[in-house]
XYZ file of C-alpha atoms in Angstrom:
684
model
C 50.012 -11.527 -19.890
C 50.418 -11.951 -23.598
C 49.468 -9.449 -25.871
C 46.873 -9.329 -28.610
C 47.783 -9.845 -31.832
C 45.182 -7.650 -32.873
C 45.912 -4.099 -30.678
C 48.805 -5.496 -28.916
C 47.375 -4.197 -25.828
C 47.930 -6.795 -22.843
C 44.623 -9.032 -22.650
C 42.902 -8.387 -19.427
C 41.945 -11.849 -17.380
C 38.304 -10.824 -17.432
C 36.678 -9.542 -20.411
C 34.760 -6.257 -19.061
C 32.486 -4.603 -22.043
C 33.307 -1.089 -23.480
C 29.956 0.276 -21.831
C 31.734 -0.596 -18.218
C 34.706 1.090 -19.284
C 32.744 4.137 -20.151
C 30.513 3.815 -16.828
C 33.772 3.676 -14.752
C 35.261 6.847 -17.297
C 32.278 8.816 -16.108
C 31.755 8.380 -12.482
C 36.094 8.787 -12.160
C 36.522 11.150 -9.259
C 39.436 11.999 -11.340
C 40.722 16.040 -11.114
C 43.174 16.126 -14.202
C 40.286 14.353 -16.034
C 37.979 16.386 -18.017
C 34.365 16.727 -16.265
C 32.502 17.355 -19.393
C 32.347 14.674 -21.593
C 32.866 14.974 -24.916
C 29.744 14.780 -27.889
C 31.323 11.651 -29.175
C 31.708 10.147 -25.751
C 28.133 10.313 -25.030
C 27.128 8.659 -28.788
C 29.296 5.787 -27.982
C 27.328 5.697 -24.560
C 24.116 5.584 -25.773
C 25.033 3.348 -29.037
C 26.462 0.360 -26.927
C 24.045 -1.676 -25.150
C 24.032 -1.053 -21.360
C 25.233 -3.492 -18.664
C 22.448 -2.291 -16.088
C 23.869 -5.070 -13.727
C 26.883 -3.387 -13.759
C 25.403 -0.041 -13.448
C 23.505 -0.702 -10.589
C 26.195 -2.303 -8.685
C 28.285 0.898 -9.367
C 25.537 3.082 -7.670
C 24.464 0.869 -4.984
C 28.302 1.103 -3.590
C 28.600 4.849 -4.036
C 27.137 6.320 -1.173
C 25.252 9.502 -0.825
C 27.916 11.523 0.048
C 30.163 10.816 -2.722
C 26.998 10.768 -5.166
C 26.321 14.693 -4.362
C 29.902 15.149 -5.019
C 29.626 13.461 -8.468
C 26.451 15.566 -9.185
C 28.233 16.697 -12.456
C 28.603 13.470 -14.140
C 25.532 12.638 -12.755
C 23.450 15.914 -14.262
C 25.819 15.169 -17.920
C 24.459 11.593 -17.678
C 20.880 12.661 -17.093
C 20.692 15.418 -19.643
C 22.129 13.724 -21.962
C 20.059 10.492 -21.842
C 16.935 13.365 -22.081
C 18.676 14.619 -25.580
C 18.636 10.836 -26.296
C 15.248 10.255 -25.859
C 14.112 13.448 -27.492
C 16.659 12.767 -30.746
C 17.365 9.183 -31.292
C 19.551 7.975 -33.239
C 19.812 4.423 -34.062
C 18.644 2.542 -30.960
C 20.013 5.312 -28.384
C 16.248 5.635 -27.091
C 15.945 2.509 -26.254
C 19.543 2.500 -24.317
C 18.756 5.524 -22.870
C 15.244 4.355 -21.039
C 17.176 1.522 -19.641
C 19.874 3.309 -18.166
C 17.502 5.877 -16.845
C 15.524 3.232 -15.297
C 18.550 1.637 -13.661
C 20.143 5.384 -12.790
C 16.562 6.859 -11.409
C 15.573 3.755 -9.044
C 19.511 3.300 -7.780
C 19.136 7.431 -7.211
C 15.847 7.267 -5.556
C 16.071 5.014 -3.924
C 18.932 5.930 -1.375
C 18.387 7.881 2.108
C 18.924 11.692 1.516
C 19.359 14.190 4.199
C 16.965 16.414 2.326
C 15.627 14.001 -0.418
C 13.829 16.479 -2.714
C 16.293 19.231 -2.995
C 19.330 16.338 -2.848
C 17.877 14.309 -5.619
C 17.167 18.056 -7.418
C 21.068 18.466 -6.764
C 21.845 15.227 -8.464
C 19.802 15.048 -11.440
C 19.834 19.043 -12.992
C 20.601 21.263 -9.897
C 17.922 23.797 -8.580
C 18.536 26.383 -11.621
C 17.815 23.901 -14.374
C 15.524 21.168 -12.944
C 12.281 22.825 -14.680
C 13.717 22.969 -17.737
C 15.419 19.069 -17.488
C 12.822 17.920 -15.733
C 10.026 19.303 -18.140
C 11.765 17.818 -20.880
C 12.382 14.359 -19.513
C 8.649 14.383 -18.659
C 7.808 15.822 -22.040
C 9.939 13.208 -23.955
C 8.476 10.297 -21.910
C 4.997 11.190 -22.353
C 5.609 11.195 -26.182
C 7.323 7.333 -25.852
C 4.560 6.284 -23.526
C 2.048 7.975 -26.398
C 3.675 6.702 -29.784
C 6.854 4.809 -29.205
C 9.421 6.715 -31.514
C 8.313 9.865 -32.030
C 6.654 11.242 -34.829
C 10.008 11.282 -36.995
C 9.238 7.450 -37.461
C 6.097 5.657 -38.597
C 5.145 2.260 -39.014
C 5.098 1.018 -42.534
C 1.034 0.372 -43.853
C 1.283 -3.344 -42.837
C 2.794 -3.090 -39.626
C 6.015 -4.603 -40.630
C 9.393 -3.833 -42.852
C 10.995 -0.613 -43.149
C 10.025 2.700 -41.144
C 9.122 6.100 -43.085
C 11.293 8.850 -41.304
C 10.734 12.023 -42.037
C 13.368 13.897 -40.819
C 15.801 15.407 -43.269
C 19.335 13.297 -43.477
C 21.999 14.607 -42.102
C 24.806 16.512 -44.344
C 26.501 14.159 -47.145
C 24.685 11.255 -45.946
C 22.306 9.647 -48.276
C 18.724 9.022 -46.824
C 19.036 5.490 -47.384
C 22.286 4.940 -45.559
C 20.451 7.268 -42.326
C 17.337 5.029 -42.971
C 19.409 1.575 -42.083
C 20.868 3.115 -39.349
C 17.674 4.303 -37.883
C 16.471 1.021 -38.338
C 17.175 -1.463 -34.986
C 18.142 -4.800 -36.570
C 16.086 -7.757 -36.800
C 12.894 -5.837 -35.452
C 10.036 -4.381 -37.292
C 9.514 -0.545 -36.287
C 5.802 -1.368 -34.898
C 7.713 -4.398 -32.038
C 10.416 -1.567 -31.452
C 7.689 0.904 -30.652
C 5.627 -1.764 -28.379
C 9.098 -2.038 -26.542
C 10.047 1.329 -26.450
C 6.419 2.017 -25.140
C 7.271 -0.779 -22.250
C 10.813 0.518 -21.027
C 9.007 4.123 -21.331
C 6.278 2.716 -18.672
C 8.785 1.081 -16.889
C 11.124 4.164 -16.113
C 7.812 6.196 -15.755
C 7.137 3.397 -12.719
C 10.553 3.772 -11.024
C 10.214 7.453 -10.981
C 6.917 7.207 -9.761
C 7.919 4.746 -7.244
C 11.112 6.211 -5.801
C 10.223 10.041 -5.595
C 6.476 9.441 -4.590
C 7.495 11.235 -1.287
C 9.007 13.910 -2.593
C 8.223 17.014 -5.014
C 9.532 15.585 -8.148
C 6.077 13.853 -8.839
C 4.724 17.245 -9.224
C 5.864 17.303 -12.823
C 3.728 14.175 -13.788
C 0.916 15.605 -12.262
C 1.436 19.059 -14.125
C 1.291 17.335 -17.149
C -1.320 15.071 -18.009
C -0.404 11.666 -18.952
C -3.233 10.201 -19.193
C -3.914 10.321 -22.862
C -0.819 9.073 -23.317
C -1.281 6.495 -20.963
C -4.365 5.017 -22.627
C -2.904 4.649 -25.926
C -0.508 2.606 -24.948
C -2.667 0.161 -23.194
C -4.444 0.468 -26.956
C -1.888 -0.185 -28.793
C -0.344 -3.160 -26.651
C -3.440 -4.595 -26.627
C -3.719 -4.947 -30.407
C -0.234 -6.378 -31.113
C 0.013 -10.472 -31.389
C 2.377 -10.498 -28.943
C 0.128 -8.708 -26.254
C -0.569 -12.230 -24.434
C 1.317 -10.965 -22.015
C -0.849 -9.552 -19.286
C 2.162 -6.778 -18.040
C 1.959 -4.988 -21.291
C -1.737 -3.713 -20.330
C -0.986 -4.011 -16.615
C 2.431 -2.053 -16.009
C 0.417 1.090 -17.372
C -2.453 0.379 -15.727
C -0.291 0.220 -11.994
C 1.163 3.933 -13.368
C -2.228 4.960 -13.660
C -2.849 3.500 -9.932
C 0.355 5.375 -8.481
C -0.246 8.923 -10.439
C -4.165 9.050 -9.419
C -3.344 8.404 -5.837
C -0.538 10.937 -5.746
C -1.468 13.282 -2.436
C -5.612 12.847 -3.960
C -6.984 14.018 -0.313
C -4.681 17.054 -0.216
C -5.674 18.342 -3.790
C -7.650 17.677 -6.196
C -5.609 15.499 -8.410
C -6.505 15.568 -12.276
C -5.609 11.468 -12.700
C -8.780 11.183 -10.683
C -11.137 13.267 -12.485
C -10.072 11.225 -15.580
C -11.187 8.149 -14.317
C -14.414 9.551 -13.877
C -14.929 10.405 -17.618
C -13.095 7.807 -19.169
C -15.654 5.789 -21.575
C -13.607 4.204 -23.831
C -14.959 0.126 -23.686
C -12.506 -1.083 -25.757
C -9.281 -0.264 -23.739
C -11.292 -0.868 -20.357
C -12.265 -4.490 -21.802
C -8.830 -4.744 -22.335
C -7.674 -3.570 -18.821
C -10.546 -5.834 -16.795
C -8.885 -9.045 -19.013
C -5.049 -7.830 -17.876
C -6.516 -7.658 -14.176
C -7.923 -11.058 -14.332
C -4.621 -12.398 -15.730
C -2.618 -10.900 -13.546
C -4.874 -12.265 -10.084
C -4.488 -15.631 -11.824
C -1.183 -15.556 -11.410
C -1.084 -14.159 -7.730
C -3.435 -17.125 -6.576
C -1.312 -19.453 -8.641
C 1.295 -18.462 -6.364
C -0.642 -19.375 -3.254
C -1.612 -23.291 -5.050
C 2.384 -23.625 -5.861
C 2.666 -23.410 -2.101
C 0.101 -25.798 -1.402
C -2.354 -27.559 -3.556
C -5.531 -27.199 -1.919
C -8.340 -28.783 -5.108
C -8.934 -32.358 -3.735
C -8.344 -34.766 -6.697
C -11.084 -35.897 -8.462
C -11.111 -39.899 -10.070
C -9.250 -39.785 -13.088
C -7.804 -43.193 -15.668
C -4.407 -41.261 -15.500
C -4.457 -40.980 -11.721
C -5.457 -44.524 -10.791
C -2.826 -45.856 -13.179
C -0.265 -43.411 -11.277
C -1.409 -44.827 -8.038
C -0.577 -48.587 -9.023
C 3.025 -47.375 -11.032
C 1.659 -47.563 -14.562
C 1.726 -43.620 -14.759
C 4.246 -44.203 -17.910
C 1.082 -45.593 -19.914
C -1.242 -42.864 -18.907
C -3.117 -40.850 -21.117
C -0.855 -37.656 -21.127
C 2.153 -39.167 -19.041
C 2.896 -38.850 -15.470
C 2.875 -35.156 -14.516
C 5.615 -33.909 -12.304
C 4.625 -34.202 -8.824
C 4.600 -30.862 -7.226
C 7.032 -30.308 -3.960
C 5.109 -30.700 -0.539
C 6.546 -27.916 2.384
C 6.704 -28.371 5.904
C 4.067 -26.255 7.935
C 6.468 -24.131 9.248
C 8.323 -23.505 5.244
C 4.870 -23.263 4.270
C 3.610 -20.460 6.221
C 7.047 -18.731 5.660
C 6.324 -18.567 1.839
C 2.674 -17.728 2.509
C 4.004 -14.616 4.268
C 5.557 -13.119 1.316
C 2.798 -13.677 -1.085
C 1.141 -11.816 -2.919
C 3.738 -11.235 -5.708
C 4.655 -7.372 -6.415
C 2.400 -7.381 -9.249
C -0.601 -7.329 -6.417
C 0.115 -3.264 -7.123
C -2.462 -3.333 -9.853
C -4.943 -3.758 -7.347
C -4.833 -0.031 -6.411
C -5.741 1.173 -9.948
C -8.599 -1.496 -9.740
C -9.674 -0.256 -6.788
C -10.054 3.512 -7.805
C -11.309 2.282 -11.550
C -14.076 0.600 -9.656
C -14.625 3.559 -7.091
C -14.627 6.497 -9.950
C -15.974 4.386 -13.004
C -19.248 2.908 -13.507
C -18.412 1.569 -16.769
C -15.299 -0.382 -15.322
C -17.454 -1.782 -12.911
C -19.937 -3.169 -14.773
C -17.172 -4.557 -17.201
C -15.616 -6.375 -14.541
C -18.712 -7.962 -13.215
C -20.128 -8.900 -16.527
C -17.604 -8.895 -18.929
C -15.468 -11.890 -20.758
C -17.974 -14.784 -19.235
C -15.967 -18.326 -19.248
C -14.432 -18.770 -22.816
C -14.595 -22.056 -24.921
C -11.034 -22.759 -23.756
C -11.972 -23.179 -20.024
C -10.466 -20.018 -18.827
C -12.201 -18.792 -16.160
C -13.970 -14.514 -16.061
C -12.104 -12.097 -14.920
C -14.253 -11.472 -11.785
C -14.181 -15.108 -11.273
C -10.434 -14.758 -10.720
C -10.680 -11.325 -8.752
C -13.158 -13.324 -6.332
C -10.776 -16.539 -6.319
C -7.286 -14.433 -5.617
C -9.281 -12.392 -2.930
C -10.407 -15.765 -1.097
C -6.441 -17.137 -1.390
C -5.732 -13.345 0.409
C -8.406 -13.395 2.903
C -7.096 -16.972 4.364
C -3.687 -16.170 5.631
C -4.685 -12.233 5.636
C -3.149 -12.586 9.503
C 0.216 -13.291 7.973
C 1.686 -10.295 6.944
C 0.771 -6.195 7.405
C 0.844 -6.407 3.862
C -1.649 -9.110 3.145
C -3.885 -7.686 5.246
C -3.819 -4.387 3.648
C -4.521 -5.753 0.049
C -7.584 -7.527 1.977
C -8.411 -4.341 2.842
C -8.568 -3.073 -1.116
C -10.511 -6.042 -2.629
C -13.090 -6.059 0.421
C -13.664 -2.049 -0.831
C -14.043 -3.298 -4.643
C -16.823 -6.014 -3.381
C -18.535 -3.420 -1.189
C -18.295 -0.797 -4.001
C -20.047 -3.153 -6.580
C -22.325 -4.625 -3.943
C -23.698 -1.290 -3.010
C -24.796 -0.579 -7.084
C -28.202 -1.669 -7.195
C -27.905 -2.579 -10.485
C -24.605 -4.546 -9.994
C -26.027 -6.566 -7.182
C -28.641 -7.101 -8.780
C -26.689 -9.279 -11.900
C -24.598 -10.857 -9.068
C -27.614 -12.351 -7.766
C -29.026 -13.801 -10.803
C -28.555 -16.285 -12.532
C -27.031 -14.938 -15.634
C -24.052 -14.329 -13.342
C -23.355 -17.937 -12.879
C -19.486 -18.171 -12.781
C -16.800 -21.140 -12.069
C -14.762 -19.982 -9.275
C -12.162 -21.926 -7.005
C -12.039 -20.556 -3.860
C -9.137 -21.462 -1.067
C -9.123 -24.658 0.514
C -5.801 -24.156 2.407
C -6.832 -24.469 5.949
C -9.950 -25.960 7.541
C -12.617 -25.629 8.510
C -14.399 -25.962 5.058
C -16.742 -24.909 3.505
C -18.618 -27.346 1.097
C -16.848 -27.827 -2.429
C -18.367 -26.307 -5.245
C -17.441 -27.974 -8.421
C -20.202 -26.596 -10.879
C -20.907 -22.790 -12.101
C -22.526 -20.701 -9.342
C -23.981 -17.577 -9.055
C -21.534 -14.821 -8.235
C -23.398 -13.466 -5.047
C -22.725 -17.064 -3.437
C -19.073 -17.393 -4.253
C -18.914 -14.055 -2.657
C -20.753 -14.847 0.506
C -18.576 -17.892 0.458
C -15.266 -15.876 1.120
C -16.514 -13.132 3.280
C -17.175 -16.584 5.307
C -14.313 -17.952 5.090
C -12.644 -14.599 5.873
C -14.633 -14.841 8.961
C -13.914 -18.230 10.065
C -10.102 -18.330 9.887
C -8.826 -14.623 10.904
C -10.057 -14.995 14.516
C -7.695 -12.994 16.748
C -7.462 -11.606 20.350
C -5.973 -8.467 17.961
C -9.119 -8.642 16.125
C -8.431 -7.173 12.915
C -12.030 -4.902 13.367
C -11.847 -3.092 10.050
C -11.466 -6.241 7.980
C -14.446 -8.338 10.317
C -16.662 -5.126 9.433
C -16.295 -5.085 6.040
C -16.737 -8.732 5.659
C -20.012 -8.774 7.843
C -20.940 -5.677 6.301
C -20.621 -7.610 2.889
C -22.842 -9.906 4.030
C -25.301 -7.445 5.160
C -25.310 -5.765 1.851
C -25.881 -8.832 -0.057
C -28.783 -10.373 1.937
C -30.827 -6.986 2.708
C -30.502 -6.524 -1.303
C -32.452 -10.475 -1.727
C -34.675 -9.491 1.332
C -35.713 -7.149 -1.098
C -36.040 -8.427 -4.319
C -37.824 -11.457 -2.867
C -34.221 -13.616 -4.156
C -33.787 -17.290 -3.078
C -30.449 -18.640 -3.766
C -29.478 -22.320 -3.170
C -27.096 -21.781 -0.821
C -25.517 -23.777 2.424
C -27.281 -20.956 4.328
C -26.554 -23.292 7.691
C -22.750 -22.282 7.092
C -23.423 -18.802 6.657
C -25.468 -18.403 10.287
C -23.076 -20.425 12.126
C -20.278 -18.928 11.499
C -22.036 -15.438 12.314
C -23.159 -17.086 15.756
C -19.232 -18.502 16.386
C -17.887 -15.031 15.897
C -20.487 -14.104 18.356
C -19.098 -16.615 21.172
C -15.663 -15.143 20.312
C -16.819 -11.576 20.738
C -18.138 -13.152 24.083
C -15.387 -14.573 25.013
C -12.644 -12.374 24.476
C -14.557 -9.381 25.612
C -12.029 -7.754 27.815
C -9.230 -7.885 25.183
C -11.452 -6.300 22.413
C -14.349 -3.893 23.892
C -11.129 -1.019 23.584
C -10.503 -1.845 20.030
C -11.636 0.793 17.736
C -14.958 1.028 15.792
C -15.735 -2.332 17.666
C -19.423 -1.292 17.744
C -20.267 -1.133 14.353
C -18.775 -4.770 14.087
C -21.391 -5.581 17.016
C -24.190 -3.421 15.129
C -23.601 -5.772 11.963
C -23.609 -8.897 13.672
C -26.893 -8.794 15.833
C -28.661 -6.733 12.582
C -27.674 -9.474 9.965
C -29.476 -12.336 12.162
C -31.854 -10.011 13.114
C -32.740 -9.536 9.434
C -32.687 -13.447 8.943
C -35.114 -14.065 11.665
C -37.572 -11.356 10.811
C -37.376 -11.351 6.992
C -35.810 -14.706 6.310
C -38.693 -16.403 4.607
C -38.304 -13.826 1.741
C -34.633 -14.495 0.667
C -34.403 -18.111 2.061
C -34.996 -21.184 -0.361
C -37.304 -23.362 2.017
C -38.776 -23.556 5.327
C -36.398 -26.218 6.503
C -33.512 -23.475 6.478
C -35.620 -20.974 8.160
C -36.285 -23.513 10.779
C -32.626 -24.499 10.974
C -32.074 -20.685 11.775
C -34.493 -20.202 14.906
C -32.801 -23.682 16.156
C -29.152 -21.969 16.240
C -30.280 -18.770 17.763
C -32.238 -20.833 20.430
C -29.598 -23.015 21.006
C -27.063 -20.041 21.602
C -29.032 -18.373 23.912
C -27.664 -18.260 26.846
C -24.401 -16.822 24.877
C -26.613 -14.165 23.370
C -27.817 -13.193 26.538
C -24.283 -12.692 28.353
C -23.351 -10.930 24.878
C -25.474 -8.449 24.946
C -24.971 -7.626 28.678
C -21.076 -7.511 28.373
C -21.235 -5.104 25.131
C -24.209 -3.156 26.864
C -25.902 -3.682 23.268
C -29.469 -2.928 24.843
C -28.491 0.300 26.031
C -27.711 1.426 22.234
C -30.533 2.072 19.757
C -28.369 1.111 16.641
C -28.603 -2.665 16.975
C -31.845 -5.104 17.581
C -30.161 -7.805 19.829
C -33.733 -7.860 21.939
C -34.806 -9.481 19.017
C -32.450 -12.340 19.016
C -32.766 -12.509 22.545
C -36.657 -12.381 22.515
C -36.946 -15.364 19.978
C -33.830 -17.871 22.068
C -36.254 -16.912 25.393
C -39.803 -17.559 23.944
C -38.970 -20.518 22.825
C -36.790 -21.577 26.383
C -40.330 -20.820 27.892
C -41.896 -23.306 25.600
C -39.078 -25.910 25.711
C -39.395 -25.511 29.759
C -36.425 -25.480 32.055
C -36.636 -28.806 33.547
C -36.370 -30.258 29.792
C -39.654 -31.128 29.377
C -41.385 -29.945 25.832
C -45.452 -29.434 24.172
C -45.027 -31.403 21.206
C -48.379 -31.155 19.380
C -50.654 -30.926 22.616
C -48.709 -33.241 24.400
C -45.818 -32.914 27.786
C -43.130 -35.543 27.255
C -39.890 -35.758 29.907
C -36.274 -36.124 29.431
C -33.640 -34.772 27.089
C -34.872 -33.004 23.681
C -33.692 -34.632 20.225
C -32.942 -32.232 17.626
C -36.275 -33.407 15.693
C -38.499 -32.564 18.751
C -36.510 -29.342 19.157
C -37.522 -28.716 15.300
C -41.080 -29.477 15.965
C -41.504 -26.919 18.733
C -39.909 -24.453 16.942
C -42.433 -25.067 14.227
C -45.271 -24.969 16.522
C -43.993 -21.499 18.291
C -43.768 -19.755 14.788
C -47.904 -19.268 16.117
C -47.340 -17.831 19.306
C -44.154 -15.382 18.639
C -44.158 -12.192 17.703
C -40.842 -10.681 16.372
C -40.089 -7.127 17.253
C -37.623 -5.918 14.967
C -36.097 -2.640 14.617
C -36.707 -0.802 11.455
C -34.287 -0.575 8.674
C -32.288 -3.763 9.487
C -31.678 -3.999 5.817
C -30.363 -0.231 5.446
C -26.781 0.644 5.758
C -23.976 3.452 4.811
C -22.979 4.206 1.395
C -19.370 4.009 1.350
C -17.193 7.062 1.314
C -13.538 7.402 0.516
C -13.366 9.614 3.266
C -13.527 7.546 6.219
C -11.177 4.901 4.455
C -8.432 7.791 4.563
C -6.072 6.250 6.650
C -5.910 2.572 5.304
C -5.750 4.361 1.507
C -2.625 6.101 2.528
C -1.260 2.663 3.918
C -1.784 0.866 0.711
C -0.495 3.570 -1.666
C 2.705 3.468 0.347
C 2.455 -0.240 0.067
C 1.544 -0.159 -3.757
C 4.864 2.366 -4.089
C 7.202 -0.404 -2.158
C 6.032 -3.008 -4.985
C 5.966 -1.161 -7.689
C 9.729 -0.047 -6.915
C 10.641 -4.184 -6.101
C 8.844 -5.196 -9.379
C 11.041 -2.578 -11.436
C 14.287 -2.969 -9.543
C 14.209 -6.901 -10.337
């Protein structure tokens, strides 16, 4: 091998960065090598740019037993990295953050016999863990809050040189030290923003990796909420903050911390959510959530384009082979996947960024101001960008059409549906969602039939929510029915229509599709009763479906926009009469006072008697034999109002208010899923 003319050392076959050689020297299990590395080693270690891929590979290839054997080296690395965060030199704090993110992600991902004690052994040892990890959390809080600590400040104009308040080292000119502290090619404000983002990434790595250990109690004992809010505030003020992750990553961190053992003790982050009133930060968070929802929804559209293409000059020219002269040129065609490939790709969605939905739920549950901003904030902009809530509804519709493909997708569906329930149970927000002032343009999923009517114009929010619920009812019918999901969907419809009935709000809507879907659900429940009767909480779902239809029959004139829509509901109930009787008898609904099945059956019986068992009917006092047309039946229905007496139970428009404790099991599963997604997101 030819030696180097400069060092006269043999040249390696493959170039290896100096930092990788330092990794190897650090983790080398050599009895002759000194265990304690000198200060010069660590100064060089953190001034060199980390090779995160090489460090990850080394740690991943190290078995748990060997890692515990190397605990002296791993402790040195962790302690020296914390010192670099607290007393930065040059870019040492930035490199220490990157190194720790990779180190903690790999160490916490391993399977230990005793996770808490073994991880403590690797990081600091039982005697030193309180001091070392306490210093680590304190340093992390300072970086999340301010970026580089109080010793360095941005200049008044936000760019240029930093003002250093620390004393120069012995024998060193202040200007010389200043040049060493300021990273080249970056203003200090930009560098501070980068530090904040890397610190949040590290906090996410620790929070997701140590979620099932006692280490996270250090994050609970030291309140990071003000630091995280300060980070969101400073990130949103930067011109580079078009990247929504600058807002949503700190928001994800809040979600993980607020959910940590929140049913076991009084989580301080939950209390912070209740009291938070910074409107500016809330607006920024809502915008970030909206952009993330749009990004997640577009992942579904990339697999299958589902919007019917309208006529344009460019489309017409493309079809006849003249796309080159079309305005804007010929757009690149999207790939078309076969059914099996598309199904497999859909099953992997949504992306890991969906973990932000957990924090969205927590804020919606705890904070009225956040809920108000989510529903009313940031209307459609002049650039044509949809409102955040429209994006949230749109994503939910795509999730619900594919809810059956994976347990993970199902959990996120439940989470978003609980957000809808919380919003609709607030009378102020429900009023807003049912008013013309709330009109938004919402793209709903059309990737599976049957399809609801396509609405291309702006519409009242409540109608988009109802369409989303109907789609969920139509597309998730399985013998192993997700009773919780269906109860949420029908319950949301019941709450919306109850409000409309009490307030006499009449909305233009395809009501026939709503009632058709509810009656189809009853047919399904009747057909597969043997598979469904034993499912947990099935009776709640049965009561919701029956009471919603009974509410339509008894109070339809208060919310249905036209008499024709009211007549159509009666027509559908009469048409389903035999199924309703079988449905009642199969589930023993007549023996329970919690539903109004007798109302549905009595309406059907009343009109069956008018129509006659032999197929004859009475229309305007005349008897007519033969088969009945739909128009003739409609005429009989109108006549039947005069003799019909609907004995509906009281309280059809009432419902139980949401109690988080009732969803404890589901929310714990959701918390674990979000933790896994955050871990996967950070380790990418």
